[in-house]
CSV table of C-alpha atoms in Angstrom, one decimal:
chain,number,residue,atom,x,y,z
K,24,MET,CA,0.0,0.0,0.0
K,25,HIS,CA,1.3,3.4,-0.9
K,26,ARG,CA,1.9,5.9,2.1
K,27,SER,CA,-0.8,8.3,0.8
K,28,GLU,CA,-3.3,5.5,0.8
K,29,THR,CA,-2.7,4.8,4.5
K,30,LEU,CA,-3.5,8.5,5.3
K,31,GLU,CA,-6.9,8.2,3.6
K,32,PHE,CA,-8.3,5.5,5.9
K,33,ALA,CA,-9.0,5.3,9.6
K,34,THR,CA,-10.3,2.7,12.0
K,35,CYS,CA,-13.4,3.1,14.1
K,36,VAL,CA,-12.4,3.1,17.7
K,37,ILE,CA,-15.5,1.2,18.7
K,38,CYS,CA,-16.0,-1.6,16.2
K,39,GLY,CA,-12.8,-1.6,14.2
K,40,ALA,CA,-14.4,-0.9,10.8
K,41,GLU,CA,-12.2,0.8,8.2
K,42,ILE,CA,-13.6,4.1,7.1
K,43,ALA,CA,-12.4,6.9,4.7
K,44,PRO,CA,-13.0,10.1,6.7
K,45,ALA,CA,-12.9,12.3,3.6
K,46,ARG,CA,-15.7,10.3,1.9
K,47,ASP,CA,-17.6,8.4,4.6
K,48,ARG,CA,-20.0,9.8,7.1
K,49,GLY,CA,-17.8,8.9,10.0
K,50,TYR,CA,-17.3,11.2,13.0
K,51,ALA,CA,-13.9,12.7,13.9
K,52,ALA,CA,-13.8,12.7,17.7
K,53,GLY,CA,-10.1,13.9,17.6
K,54,PRO,CA,-7.2,14.1,15.3
K,55,ASP,CA,-6.6,10.3,15.3
K,56,THR,CA,-10.0,9.1,16.8
K,57,PHE,CA,-12.8,8.2,14.4
K,58,LEU,CA,-16.2,6.6,14.7
K,59,CYS,CA,-18.0,4.9,11.8
K,60,PHE,CA,-21.5,6.1,11.0
K,61,ALA,CA,-23.2,3.2,12.7
K,62,CYS,CA,-21.2,3.6,16.0
K,63,ALA,CA,-21.7,7.4,15.9
K,64,THR,CA,-25.4,7.1,15.6
K,65,GLU,CA,-25.6,4.4,18.2
K,66,ARG,CA,-23.9,6.9,20.6
K,67,GLY,CA,-26.6,9.6,19.9
K,68,GLY,CA,-25.1,11.4,16.9
K,69,THR,CA,-27.6,12.9,14.5
K,70,TRP,CA,-26.7,13.2,10.8
K,71,ASP,CA,-28.3,15.9,8.6
K,72,GLU,CA,-28.5,14.3,5.2
K,73,LEU,CA,-29.6,17.6,3.5
K,74,HIS,CA,-26.7,19.6,4.7
K,75,ASP,CA,-24.2,16.7,4.9
K,76,ARG,CA,-23.1,17.3,8.5
K,77,TRP,CA,-23.5,16.2,12.0
K,78,LEU,CA,-26.3,18.1,13.8
K,79,GLU,CA,-25.6,16.5,17.2
K,80,ALA,CA,-22.2,15.0,18.1
K,81,PRO,CA,-22.1,11.4,19.4
K,82,ASP,CA,-21.2,10.8,23.0
K,83,THR,CA,-17.4,10.5,23.3
K,84,ARG,CA,-17.0,11.3,27.0
K,85,ASP,CA,-15.5,7.9,27.7
K,86,PHE,CA,-12.7,8.3,25.1
K,87,PRO,CA,-9.3,9.0,26.5
K,88,MET,CA,-8.2,12.6,25.9
K,89,ARG,CA,-4.8,13.2,24.5
K,90,GLU,CA,-2.6,16.0,25.5
K,91,ASP,CA,-0.5,17.3,22.6
């Protein structure tokens, strides 16, 4: 796999599904923390199909916070 291809994909921190954050409706909970659409909606996230954005963020309070 080419290095640029590895940057295009992420893994859902809940279920391990591979997602493409630039194309999929995943939720970016942090710079390296992503949720797939299914896990994000299961955690209360609400997606606005018309405007192609999250109206309500999923609950990520139990995720470890990174200090950069």
